Coordinates of C-alpha atoms in Angstrom, one line a residue:
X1 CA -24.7 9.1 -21.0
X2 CA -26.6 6.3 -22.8
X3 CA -25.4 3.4 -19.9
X4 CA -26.8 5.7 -17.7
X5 CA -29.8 3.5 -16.5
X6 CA -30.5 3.6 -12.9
X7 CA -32.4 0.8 -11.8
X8 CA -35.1 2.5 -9.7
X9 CA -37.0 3.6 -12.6
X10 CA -37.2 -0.1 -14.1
X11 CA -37.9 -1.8 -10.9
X12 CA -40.8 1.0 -10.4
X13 CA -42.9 -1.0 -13.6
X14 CA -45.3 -3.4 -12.2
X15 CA -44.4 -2.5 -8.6
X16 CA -46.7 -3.8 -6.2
X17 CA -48.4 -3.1 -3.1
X18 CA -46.9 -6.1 -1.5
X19 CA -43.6 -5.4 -2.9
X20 CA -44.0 -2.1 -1.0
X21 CA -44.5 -3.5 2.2
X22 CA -41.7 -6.0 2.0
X23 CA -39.2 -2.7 1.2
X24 CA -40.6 -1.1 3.9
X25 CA -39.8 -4.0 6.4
X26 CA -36.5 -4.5 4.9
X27 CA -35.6 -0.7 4.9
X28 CA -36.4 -0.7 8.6
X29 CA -34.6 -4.0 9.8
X30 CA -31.2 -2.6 7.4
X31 CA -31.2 0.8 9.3
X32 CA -31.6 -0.9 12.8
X33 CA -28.1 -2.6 11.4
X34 CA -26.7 0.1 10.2
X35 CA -27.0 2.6 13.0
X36 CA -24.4 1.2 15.7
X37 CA -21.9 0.4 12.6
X38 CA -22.6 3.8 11.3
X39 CA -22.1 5.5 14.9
X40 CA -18.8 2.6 15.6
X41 CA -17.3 3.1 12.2
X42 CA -17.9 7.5 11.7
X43 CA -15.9 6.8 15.5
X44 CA -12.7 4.4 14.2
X45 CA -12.6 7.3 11.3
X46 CA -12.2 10.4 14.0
X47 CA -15.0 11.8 13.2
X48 CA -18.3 12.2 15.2
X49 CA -20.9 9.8 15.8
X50 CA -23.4 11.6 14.2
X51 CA -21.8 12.0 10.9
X52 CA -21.6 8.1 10.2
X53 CA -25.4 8.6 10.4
X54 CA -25.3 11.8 7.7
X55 CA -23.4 9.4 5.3
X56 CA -25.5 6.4 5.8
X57 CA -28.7 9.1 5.5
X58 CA -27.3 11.5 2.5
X59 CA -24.6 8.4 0.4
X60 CA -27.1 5.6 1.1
X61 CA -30.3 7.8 -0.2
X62 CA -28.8 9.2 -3.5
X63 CA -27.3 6.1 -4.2
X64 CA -30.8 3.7 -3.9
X65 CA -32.1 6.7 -6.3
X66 CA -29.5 6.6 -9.0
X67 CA -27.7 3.3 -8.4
X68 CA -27.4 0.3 -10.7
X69 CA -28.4 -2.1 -8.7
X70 CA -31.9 -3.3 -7.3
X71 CA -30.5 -4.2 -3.6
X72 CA -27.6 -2.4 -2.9
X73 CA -26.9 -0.7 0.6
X74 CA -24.5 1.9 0.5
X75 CA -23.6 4.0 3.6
X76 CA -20.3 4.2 5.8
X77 CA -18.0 0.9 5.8
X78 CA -14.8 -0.5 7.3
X79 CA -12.4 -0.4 4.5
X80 CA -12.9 3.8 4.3
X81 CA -11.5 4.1 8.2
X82 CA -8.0 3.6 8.7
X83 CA -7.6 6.4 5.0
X84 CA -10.5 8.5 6.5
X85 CA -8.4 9.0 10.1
X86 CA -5.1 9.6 8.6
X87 CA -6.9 12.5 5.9
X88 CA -9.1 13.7 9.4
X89 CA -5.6 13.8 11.6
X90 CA -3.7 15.5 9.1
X91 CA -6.0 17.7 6.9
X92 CA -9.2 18.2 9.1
X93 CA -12.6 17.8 8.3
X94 CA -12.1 20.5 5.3
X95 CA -9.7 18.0 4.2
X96 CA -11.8 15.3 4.2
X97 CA -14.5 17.3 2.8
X98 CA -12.3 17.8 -0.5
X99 CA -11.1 14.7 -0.9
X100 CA -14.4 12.8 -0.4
X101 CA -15.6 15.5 -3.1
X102 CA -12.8 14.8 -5.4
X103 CA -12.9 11.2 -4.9
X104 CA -16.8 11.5 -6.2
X105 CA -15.9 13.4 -9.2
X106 CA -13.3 10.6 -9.9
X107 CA -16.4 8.2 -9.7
X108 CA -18.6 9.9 -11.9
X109 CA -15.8 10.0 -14.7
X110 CA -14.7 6.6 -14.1
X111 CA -18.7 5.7 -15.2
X112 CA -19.1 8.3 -17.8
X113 CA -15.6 6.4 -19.2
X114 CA -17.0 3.1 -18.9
X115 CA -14.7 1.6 -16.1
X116 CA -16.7 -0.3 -14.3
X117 CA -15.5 -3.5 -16.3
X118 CA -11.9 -2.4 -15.3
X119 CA -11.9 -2.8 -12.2
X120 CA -11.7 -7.0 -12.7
X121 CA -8.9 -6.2 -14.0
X122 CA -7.2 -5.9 -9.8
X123 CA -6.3 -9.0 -8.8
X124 CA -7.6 -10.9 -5.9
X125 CA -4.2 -10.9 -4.6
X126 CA -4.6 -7.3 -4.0
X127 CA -8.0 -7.3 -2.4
X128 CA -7.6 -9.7 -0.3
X129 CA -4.5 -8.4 0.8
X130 CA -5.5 -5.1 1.9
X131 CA -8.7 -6.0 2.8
X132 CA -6.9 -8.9 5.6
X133 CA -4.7 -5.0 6.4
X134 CA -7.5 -3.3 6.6
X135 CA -9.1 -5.1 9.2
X136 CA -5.9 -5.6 11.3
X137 CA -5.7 -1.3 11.6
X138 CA -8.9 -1.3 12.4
X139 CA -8.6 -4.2 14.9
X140 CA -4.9 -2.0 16.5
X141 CA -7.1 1.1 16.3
X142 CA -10.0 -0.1 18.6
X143 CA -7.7 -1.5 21.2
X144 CA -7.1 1.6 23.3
X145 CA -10.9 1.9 24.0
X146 CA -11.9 -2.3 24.7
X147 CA -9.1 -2.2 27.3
X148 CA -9.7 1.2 28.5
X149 CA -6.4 2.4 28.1
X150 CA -5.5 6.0 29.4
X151 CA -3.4 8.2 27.2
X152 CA -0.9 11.2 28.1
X153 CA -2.4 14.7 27.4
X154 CA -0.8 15.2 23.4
X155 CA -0.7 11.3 22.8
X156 CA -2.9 11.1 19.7
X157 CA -1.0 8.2 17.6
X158 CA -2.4 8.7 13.9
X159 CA -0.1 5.2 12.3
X160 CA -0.5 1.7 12.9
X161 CA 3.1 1.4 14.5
X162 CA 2.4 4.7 16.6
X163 CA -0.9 3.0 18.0
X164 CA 0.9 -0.1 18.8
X165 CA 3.6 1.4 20.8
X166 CA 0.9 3.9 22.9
X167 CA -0.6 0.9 23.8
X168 CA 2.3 -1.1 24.9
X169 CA 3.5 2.1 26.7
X170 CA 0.0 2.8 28.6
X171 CA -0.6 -0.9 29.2
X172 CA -0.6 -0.3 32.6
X173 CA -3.8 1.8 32.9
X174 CA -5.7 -0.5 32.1
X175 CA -9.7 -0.4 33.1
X176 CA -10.7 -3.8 33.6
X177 CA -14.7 -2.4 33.8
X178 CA -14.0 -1.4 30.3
X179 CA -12.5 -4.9 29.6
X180 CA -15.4 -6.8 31.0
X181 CA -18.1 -4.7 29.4
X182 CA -16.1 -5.3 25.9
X183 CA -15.9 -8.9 26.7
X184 CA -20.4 -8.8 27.3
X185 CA -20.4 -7.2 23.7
X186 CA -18.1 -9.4 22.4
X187 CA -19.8 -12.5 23.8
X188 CA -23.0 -11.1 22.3
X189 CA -22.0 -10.4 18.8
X190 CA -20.8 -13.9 18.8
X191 CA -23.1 -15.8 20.2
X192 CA -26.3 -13.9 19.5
X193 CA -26.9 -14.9 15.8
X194 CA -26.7 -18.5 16.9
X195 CA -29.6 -18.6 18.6
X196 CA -32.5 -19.6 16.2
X197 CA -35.5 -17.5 17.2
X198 CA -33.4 -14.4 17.9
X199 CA -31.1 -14.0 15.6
X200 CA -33.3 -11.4 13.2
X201 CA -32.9 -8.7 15.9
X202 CA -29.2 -7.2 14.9
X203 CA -26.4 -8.8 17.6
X204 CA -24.9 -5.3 17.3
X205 CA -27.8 -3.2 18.4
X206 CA -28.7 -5.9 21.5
X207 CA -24.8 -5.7 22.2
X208 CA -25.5 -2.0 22.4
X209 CA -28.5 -1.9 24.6
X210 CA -26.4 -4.0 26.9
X211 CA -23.6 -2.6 27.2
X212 CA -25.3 0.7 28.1
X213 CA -28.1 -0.9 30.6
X214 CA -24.7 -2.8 32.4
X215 CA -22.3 0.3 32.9
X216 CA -25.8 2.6 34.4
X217 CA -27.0 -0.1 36.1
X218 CA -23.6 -1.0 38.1
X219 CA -22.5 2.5 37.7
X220 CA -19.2 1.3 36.1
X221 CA -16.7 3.3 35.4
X222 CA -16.2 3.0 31.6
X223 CA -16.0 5.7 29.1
X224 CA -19.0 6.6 27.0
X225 CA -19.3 8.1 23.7
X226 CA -20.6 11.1 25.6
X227 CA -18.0 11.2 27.5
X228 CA -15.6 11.5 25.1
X229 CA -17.6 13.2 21.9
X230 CA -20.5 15.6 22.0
X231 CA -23.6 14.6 20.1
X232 CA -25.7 16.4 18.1
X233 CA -29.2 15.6 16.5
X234 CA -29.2 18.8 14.4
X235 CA -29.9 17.6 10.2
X236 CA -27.1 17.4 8.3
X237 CA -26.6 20.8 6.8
X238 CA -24.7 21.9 3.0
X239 CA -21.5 23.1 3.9
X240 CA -19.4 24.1 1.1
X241 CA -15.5 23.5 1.3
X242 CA -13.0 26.5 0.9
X243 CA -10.6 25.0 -1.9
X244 CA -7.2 25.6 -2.7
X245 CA -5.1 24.2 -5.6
X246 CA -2.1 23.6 -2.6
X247 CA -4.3 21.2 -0.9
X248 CA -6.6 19.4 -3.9
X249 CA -2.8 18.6 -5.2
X250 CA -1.8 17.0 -1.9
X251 CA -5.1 15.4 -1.6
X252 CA -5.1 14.0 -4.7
X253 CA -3.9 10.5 -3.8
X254 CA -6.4 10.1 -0.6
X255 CA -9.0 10.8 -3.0
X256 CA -8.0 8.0 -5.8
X257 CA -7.7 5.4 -2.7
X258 CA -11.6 6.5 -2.1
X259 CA -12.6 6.5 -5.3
X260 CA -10.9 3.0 -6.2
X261 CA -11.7 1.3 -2.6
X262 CA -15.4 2.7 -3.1
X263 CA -15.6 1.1 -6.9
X264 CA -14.1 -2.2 -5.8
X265 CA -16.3 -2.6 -2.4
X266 CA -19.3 -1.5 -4.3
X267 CA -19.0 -3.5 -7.6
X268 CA -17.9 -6.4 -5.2
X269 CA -21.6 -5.8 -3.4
X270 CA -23.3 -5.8 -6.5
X271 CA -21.8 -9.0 -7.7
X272 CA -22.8 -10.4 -4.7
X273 CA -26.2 -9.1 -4.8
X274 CA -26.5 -10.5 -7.9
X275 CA -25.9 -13.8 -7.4
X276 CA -28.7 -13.8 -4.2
X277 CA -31.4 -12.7 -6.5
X278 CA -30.2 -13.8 -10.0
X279 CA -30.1 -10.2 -11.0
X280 CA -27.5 -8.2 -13.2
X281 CA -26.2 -4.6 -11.9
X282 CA -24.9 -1.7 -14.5
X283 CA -21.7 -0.9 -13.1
X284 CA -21.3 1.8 -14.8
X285 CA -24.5 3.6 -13.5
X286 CA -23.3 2.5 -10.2
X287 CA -20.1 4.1 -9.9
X288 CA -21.8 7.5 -11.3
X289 CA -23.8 6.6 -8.1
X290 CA -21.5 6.1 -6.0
X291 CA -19.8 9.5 -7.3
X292 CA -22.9 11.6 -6.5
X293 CA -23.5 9.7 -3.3
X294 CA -20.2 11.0 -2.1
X295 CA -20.3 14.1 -3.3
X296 CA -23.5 14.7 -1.3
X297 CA -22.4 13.2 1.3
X298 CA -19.3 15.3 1.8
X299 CA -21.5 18.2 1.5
X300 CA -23.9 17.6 4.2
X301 CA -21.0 16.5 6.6
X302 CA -20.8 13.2 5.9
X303 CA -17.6 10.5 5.1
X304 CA -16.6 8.3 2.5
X305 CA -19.6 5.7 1.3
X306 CA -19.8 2.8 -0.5
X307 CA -22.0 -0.5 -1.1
X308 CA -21.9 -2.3 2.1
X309 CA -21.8 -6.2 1.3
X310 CA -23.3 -7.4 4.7
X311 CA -26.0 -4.4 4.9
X312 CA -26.9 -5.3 1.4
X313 CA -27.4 -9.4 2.4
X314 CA -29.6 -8.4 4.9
X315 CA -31.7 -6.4 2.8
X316 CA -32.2 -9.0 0.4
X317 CA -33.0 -11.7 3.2
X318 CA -35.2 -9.3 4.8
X319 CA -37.6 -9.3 1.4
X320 CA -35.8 -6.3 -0.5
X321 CA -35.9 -6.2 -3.9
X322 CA -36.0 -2.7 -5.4
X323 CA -34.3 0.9 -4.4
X324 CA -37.2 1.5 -2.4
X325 CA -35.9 -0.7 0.6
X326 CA -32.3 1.9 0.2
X327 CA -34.2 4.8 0.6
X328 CA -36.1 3.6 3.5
X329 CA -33.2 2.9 5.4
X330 CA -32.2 6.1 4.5
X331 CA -35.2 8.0 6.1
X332 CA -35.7 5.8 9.2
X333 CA -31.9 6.7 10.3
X334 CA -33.1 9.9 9.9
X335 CA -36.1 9.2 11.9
X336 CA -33.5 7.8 14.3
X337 CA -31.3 11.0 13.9
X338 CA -33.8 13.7 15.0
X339 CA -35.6 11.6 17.5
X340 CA -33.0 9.4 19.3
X341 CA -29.9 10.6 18.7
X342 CA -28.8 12.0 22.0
X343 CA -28.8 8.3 23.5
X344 CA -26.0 7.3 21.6
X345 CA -23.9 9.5 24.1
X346 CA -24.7 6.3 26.3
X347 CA -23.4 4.1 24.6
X348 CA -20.1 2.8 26.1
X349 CA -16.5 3.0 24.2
X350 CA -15.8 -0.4 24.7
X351 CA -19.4 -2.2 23.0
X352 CA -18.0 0.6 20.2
X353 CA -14.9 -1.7 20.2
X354 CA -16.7 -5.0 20.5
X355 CA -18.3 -4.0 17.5
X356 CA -15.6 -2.8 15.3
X357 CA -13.8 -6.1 16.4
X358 CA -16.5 -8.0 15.0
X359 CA -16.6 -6.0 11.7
X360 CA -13.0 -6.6 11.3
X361 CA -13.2 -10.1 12.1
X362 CA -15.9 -10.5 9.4
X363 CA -13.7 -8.2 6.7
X364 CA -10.5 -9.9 7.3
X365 CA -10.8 -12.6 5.2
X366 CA -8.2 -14.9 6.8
X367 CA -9.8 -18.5 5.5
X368 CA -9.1 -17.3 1.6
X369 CA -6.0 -15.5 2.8
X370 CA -4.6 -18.8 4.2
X371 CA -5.9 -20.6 1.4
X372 CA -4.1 -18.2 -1.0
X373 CA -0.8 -19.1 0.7
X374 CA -0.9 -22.9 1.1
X375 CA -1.9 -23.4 -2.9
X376 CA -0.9 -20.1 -4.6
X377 CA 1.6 -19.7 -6.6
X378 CA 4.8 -18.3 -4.5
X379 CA 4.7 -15.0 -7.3
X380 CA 0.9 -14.4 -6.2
X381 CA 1.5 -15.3 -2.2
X382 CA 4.3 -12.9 -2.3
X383 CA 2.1 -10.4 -3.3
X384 CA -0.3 -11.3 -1.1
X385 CA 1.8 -10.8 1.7
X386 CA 3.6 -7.4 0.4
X387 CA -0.1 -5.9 0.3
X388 CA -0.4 -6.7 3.4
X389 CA 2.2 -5.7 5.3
X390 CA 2.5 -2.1 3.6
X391 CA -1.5 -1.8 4.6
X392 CA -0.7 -2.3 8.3
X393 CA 3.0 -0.5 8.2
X394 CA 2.2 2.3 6.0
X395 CA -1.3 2.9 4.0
X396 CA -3.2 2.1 1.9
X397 CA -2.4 4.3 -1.1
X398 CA 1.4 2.8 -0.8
X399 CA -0.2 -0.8 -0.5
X400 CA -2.2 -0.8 -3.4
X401 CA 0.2 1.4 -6.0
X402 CA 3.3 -1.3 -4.9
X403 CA 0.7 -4.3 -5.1
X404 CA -0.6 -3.5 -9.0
X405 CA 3.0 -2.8 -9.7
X406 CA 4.0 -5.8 -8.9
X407 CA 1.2 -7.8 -9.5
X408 CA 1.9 -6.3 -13.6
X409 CA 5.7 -7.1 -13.2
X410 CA 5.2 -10.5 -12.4
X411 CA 2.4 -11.0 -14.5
X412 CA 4.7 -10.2 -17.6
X413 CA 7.6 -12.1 -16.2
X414 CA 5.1 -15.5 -16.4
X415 CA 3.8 -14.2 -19.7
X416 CA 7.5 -13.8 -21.1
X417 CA 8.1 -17.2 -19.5
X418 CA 5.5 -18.8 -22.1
X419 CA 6.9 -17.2 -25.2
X420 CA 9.3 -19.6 -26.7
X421 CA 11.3 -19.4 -30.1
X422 CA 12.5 -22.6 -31.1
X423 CA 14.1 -23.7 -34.7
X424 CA 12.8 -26.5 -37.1
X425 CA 15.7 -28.9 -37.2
X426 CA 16.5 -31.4 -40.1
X427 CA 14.8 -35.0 -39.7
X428 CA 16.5 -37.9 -39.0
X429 CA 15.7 -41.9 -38.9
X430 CA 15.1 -41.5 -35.2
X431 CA 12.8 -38.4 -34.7
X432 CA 9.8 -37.9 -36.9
X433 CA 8.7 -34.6 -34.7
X434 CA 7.1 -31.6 -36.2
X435 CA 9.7 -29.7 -36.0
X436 CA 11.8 -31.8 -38.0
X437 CA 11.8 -31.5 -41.4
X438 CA 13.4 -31.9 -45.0
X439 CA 15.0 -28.5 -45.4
X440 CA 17.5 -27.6 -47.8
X441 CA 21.0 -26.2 -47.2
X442 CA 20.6 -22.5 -46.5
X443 CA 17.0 -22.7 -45.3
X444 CA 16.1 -22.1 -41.6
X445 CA 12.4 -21.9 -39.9
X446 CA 11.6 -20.6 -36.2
X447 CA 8.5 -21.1 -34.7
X448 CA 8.0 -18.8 -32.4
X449 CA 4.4 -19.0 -30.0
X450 CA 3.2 -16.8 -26.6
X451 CA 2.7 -13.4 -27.4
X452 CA 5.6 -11.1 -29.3
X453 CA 6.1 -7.8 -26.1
X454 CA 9.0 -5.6 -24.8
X455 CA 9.8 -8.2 -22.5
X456 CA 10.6 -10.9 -24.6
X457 CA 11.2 -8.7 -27.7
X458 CA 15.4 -9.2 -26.9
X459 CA 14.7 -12.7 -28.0
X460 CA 13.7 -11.9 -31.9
X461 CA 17.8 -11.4 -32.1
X462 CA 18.8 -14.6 -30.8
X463 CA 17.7 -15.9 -34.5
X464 CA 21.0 -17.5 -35.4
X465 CA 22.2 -16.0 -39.1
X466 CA 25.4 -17.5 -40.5
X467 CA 27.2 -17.1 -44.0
X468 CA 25.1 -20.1 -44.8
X469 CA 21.8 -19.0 -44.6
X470 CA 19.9 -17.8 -47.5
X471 CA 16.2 -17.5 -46.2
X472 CA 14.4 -17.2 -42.9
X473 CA 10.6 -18.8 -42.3
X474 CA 9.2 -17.2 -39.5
X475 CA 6.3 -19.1 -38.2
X476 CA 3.5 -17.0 -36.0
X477 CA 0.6 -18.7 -35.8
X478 CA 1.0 -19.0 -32.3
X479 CA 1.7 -15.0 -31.6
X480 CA -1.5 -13.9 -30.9
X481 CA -0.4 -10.1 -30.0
X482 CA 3.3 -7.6 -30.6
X483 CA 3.7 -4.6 -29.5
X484 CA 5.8 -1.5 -30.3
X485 CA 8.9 -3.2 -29.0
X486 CA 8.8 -6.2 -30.5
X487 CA 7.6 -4.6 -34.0
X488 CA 11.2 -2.3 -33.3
X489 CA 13.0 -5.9 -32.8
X490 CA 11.4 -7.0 -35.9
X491 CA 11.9 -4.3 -38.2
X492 CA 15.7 -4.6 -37.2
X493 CA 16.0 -8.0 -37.7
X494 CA 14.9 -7.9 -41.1
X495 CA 16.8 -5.1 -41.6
X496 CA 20.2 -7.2 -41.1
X497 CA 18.9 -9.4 -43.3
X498 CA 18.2 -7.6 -45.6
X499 CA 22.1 -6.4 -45.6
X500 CA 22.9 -9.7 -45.6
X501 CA 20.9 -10.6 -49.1
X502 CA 18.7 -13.3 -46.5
X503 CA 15.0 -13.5 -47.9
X504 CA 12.4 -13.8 -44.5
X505 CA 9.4 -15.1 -44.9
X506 CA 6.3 -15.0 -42.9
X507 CA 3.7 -17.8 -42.2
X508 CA 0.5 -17.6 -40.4
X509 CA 0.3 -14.4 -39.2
X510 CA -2.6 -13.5 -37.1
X511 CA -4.6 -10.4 -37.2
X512 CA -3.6 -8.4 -34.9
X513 CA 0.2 -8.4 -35.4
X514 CA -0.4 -8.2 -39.3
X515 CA -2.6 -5.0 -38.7
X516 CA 0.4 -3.9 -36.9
X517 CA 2.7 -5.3 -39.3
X518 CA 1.1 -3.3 -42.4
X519 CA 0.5 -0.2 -39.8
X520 CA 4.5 0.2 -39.5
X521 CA 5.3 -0.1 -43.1
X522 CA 6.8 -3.4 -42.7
X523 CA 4.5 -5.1 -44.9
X524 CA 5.4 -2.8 -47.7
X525 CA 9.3 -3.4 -47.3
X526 CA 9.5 -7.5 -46.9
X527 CA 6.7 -7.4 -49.4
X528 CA 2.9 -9.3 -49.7
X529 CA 4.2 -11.5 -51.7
X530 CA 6.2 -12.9 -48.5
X531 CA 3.2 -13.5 -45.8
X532 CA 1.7 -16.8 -46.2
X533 CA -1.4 -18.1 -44.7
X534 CA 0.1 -21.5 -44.4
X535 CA 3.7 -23.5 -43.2
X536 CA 3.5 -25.5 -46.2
X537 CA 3.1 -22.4 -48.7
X538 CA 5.5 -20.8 -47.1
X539 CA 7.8 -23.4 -47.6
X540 CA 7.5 -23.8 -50.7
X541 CA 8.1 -20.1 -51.2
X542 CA 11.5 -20.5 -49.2
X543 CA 12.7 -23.5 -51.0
X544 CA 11.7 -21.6 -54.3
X545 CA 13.9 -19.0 -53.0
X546 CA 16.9 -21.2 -52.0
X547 CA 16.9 -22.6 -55.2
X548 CA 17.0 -19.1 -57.1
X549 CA 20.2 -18.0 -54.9

């Protein structure tokens, strides 16, 4: 592939000594970050605490190395968990395994095929909307374990509706140690970042050193992640998944949601990251990236991976400024892995919660949401507000198929909206407008403007024909595009005319519809002769013609 540039290798020319300490530092201060949101987030997925580490080890590594961006930090992130916990509760880890595979192939293709530019193309609509869904799952999801809630043995509630009501059932056993300890993270996470001397040591890992020094030190009777999960701090190790065509068919879906939530969320990063250091990504190398990130990921036990926007700001206010700074983080987690791994069984459910409340607090979005719905329009709110609601009631993959559909359907409905077709009428003493003119008995022009397309291609037959009329003027020069439809509405049209002995002529047709236009042979029927570059040649052509009848 000739786009295929990652940006390592450029950022390695003229690399300095300096440079290599500030990636160091930075590598370091991201993987503090990222190790209780790896551990909190591989949790709200229903996975094991130490495979959010083999993602943010395996994904984030390969992806530094072949990305196309200087900055980016890619590892385990929010939007992946509520798809990732559904794929887990239904399919198993083997499930997730092949998805997470399949979603990386999709990547790599979707770079080799030059997508990257594509995926502007989603409106902001849609991201915003499931993004605001995303985090409300996650918030539902985490609720259980920040109140301490107790669950009947075979209660394992997998949707968002099923998690509400088995904790509206079990409201009762409620642990109000758990609620207290979640309230101290909570407080932290909040507060912590405030304060100006301290806040370049990560709220989430002093939340976490908290939480665990409070429940031992009290002896407090609050679940811990030991208590609940057992933790390993074996390496990741290559497992290879037992495929079958039965389940790569059903998975198919899951894996296009990975594959288009990790190309948004990463490109999203990049743009970001660009705009901090007044650099320019290659998306496409980045979503080959991203593909072989996942891949490798699934294959040493990890989860779904992508750029992480807030992992990646820290990394570029901590002094990163090349791929270096990614791989670092990638080794001190696994530093952090081998050597302090089996502490994280301390860590208490409820500071997990904390933190995943934060995260979705931060994801959520709500100022441009509510901004969205007090000045957008009501087609874009509504939207807006579908996405959203199918992201919380349903999924994902329903959420963002019905939100593009629509967001299309509309779309066209406001295009059709601006194509008009209006007739020239005869001047009077009273109007002098420019669609009034001298024109002789028999004689009609319609100007028609917005683009010519199957939904307003019904429209090229409300052209009123009578015994009168002995020539049409058809003026395009504002139709900059026609499609297949509307070349089928065309041809018709003259067609009848052309039973009816009625000359049409064309004026000011643009390229693309006369490429079209000669493409179906309709040129060759009406005749050369009968396009004109200009209104006033073309009615002098039609007058000519008039006269001759």
């Amino acid at each position: 592939m000739k786009d295929f540039r990652p940006a390592l290798f450029s950022s390695l020319k003229g690399y300095t000594g300096k440079q290599l300490v500030s990636d160091i530092i930075s590598g370091i201060i991201v993987a503090i970050i990222a190790l209780p949101l790896s551990i909190a987030l591989a949790l709200a997925s229903g996975v094991g605490p130490e495979e959010g580490l083999y993602t943010a080890i395996v994904a984030g590594a390969l992806i530094a190395f072949f990305g196309g961006s200087r900055v980016q930090i890619s590892g385990p992130t929010a939007a992946f968990a509520t798809i990732v916990a559904g794929i887990v509760a239904v399919n198993g880890i083997e499930g997730l395994m092949i998805a997470t595979v399949m979603a990386g192939i999709i990547l790599i293709l979707m770079g080799l095929f030059r997508f990257g530019g594509l995926i502007k193309y989603i409106p902001f609509t849609i991201t915003t909307g499931f993004t605001a869904g995303i985090a409300v799952t996650i918030l539902i999801g985490q609720l259980k374990d920040f109140f301490g809630l107790t669950y009947p043995d075979g209660v394992k509630p997998i949707e968002t509706a099923e998690k509400v009501e088995a904790f509206i059932s079990n409201i009762s056993t409620i642990n109000l140690w758990a609620v207290l300890v979640g309230l101290i993270g909570l407080a932290i996470l909040i507060i912590w970042p405030k304060i100006k001397y301290l806040s370049k040591v990560p709220a989430s890992l002093v939340a976490v050193l908290v939480g665990i020094a409070v429940v031992k030190i009290f002896g407090l009777e609050v679940n811990t992640i030991g208590d609940l999960y057992s933790v390993s701090s074996a390496l990741p190790s290559f497992r290879m998944p037992t495929f079958s065509f039965d389940l790569v068919r059903r998975l198919l879906p899951d894996a296009f949601t990975i594959a288009i939530l990790a190309a948004i969320e990463s490109l999203l990063s990049c743009v970001v990251a660009d705009g901090m250091t007044n650099t320019k990504h290659n998306s496409n190398t980045e979503l080959v990236a991203q593909g072989i990130g996942n891949i490798g990921s699934a294959f040493f036990g990890g989860i779904p991976a992508t750029g992480a926007i807030a992992r990646t700001a820290a990394n570029i206010k901590s002094g990163g400024r090349t791929p270096v700074a990614g791989i670092v983080h990638a080794i001190v987690l696994l530093l952090i892995l081998v050597l302090l791994m089996p502490y994280a069984a301390l860590i208490p459910m409820p500071i997990i919660a904390a933190v995943l409340f934060h995260v979705a607090y931060n994801m959520c979005q709500w100022r441009p949401f509510v901004r969205l719905v007090k000045t957008a329009p009501k087609t874009d709110v509504f939207v807006l507000v579908v996405t959203f609601v199918l992201t919380v009631v349903f999924d994902l993959v329903v959420a963002i198929a019905v939100g593009i559909v629509l967001a299309c359907v509309l779309f066209m409905k406001k295009v059709s909206d601006q194509t008009e077709l209006q007739p020239w009428e005869k001047k009077d003493s009273e109007n002098d407008s420019h669609l009034l003119r001298d024109l002789p008995e028999g004689l009609s022009v319609y100007e028609i403007s917005g683009p010519l397309f199957f939904g307003v291609a019904d429209r090229i037959s409300n052209i009123g024909i009578d015994d009168e009329t002995k020539c049409i003027v058809l003026r395009m020069r504002s139709v900059s595009t026609i499609d297949s439809t509307a070349m089928n509405a065309l041809e018709s049209f003259y067609a009848h005319c052309s039973e009816m002995g009625i000359k049409v002529v064309f004026s000011h047709v643009n390229k693309q519809p006369m490429e079209f236009i000669r493409k179906a042979g309709l040129a060759e029927k009406v005749g050369e002769e009968y396009f004109c570059d200009h209104i006033t040649t073309a009615l002098a052509l039609a007058e000519k013609l008039v006269q001759d009848k």
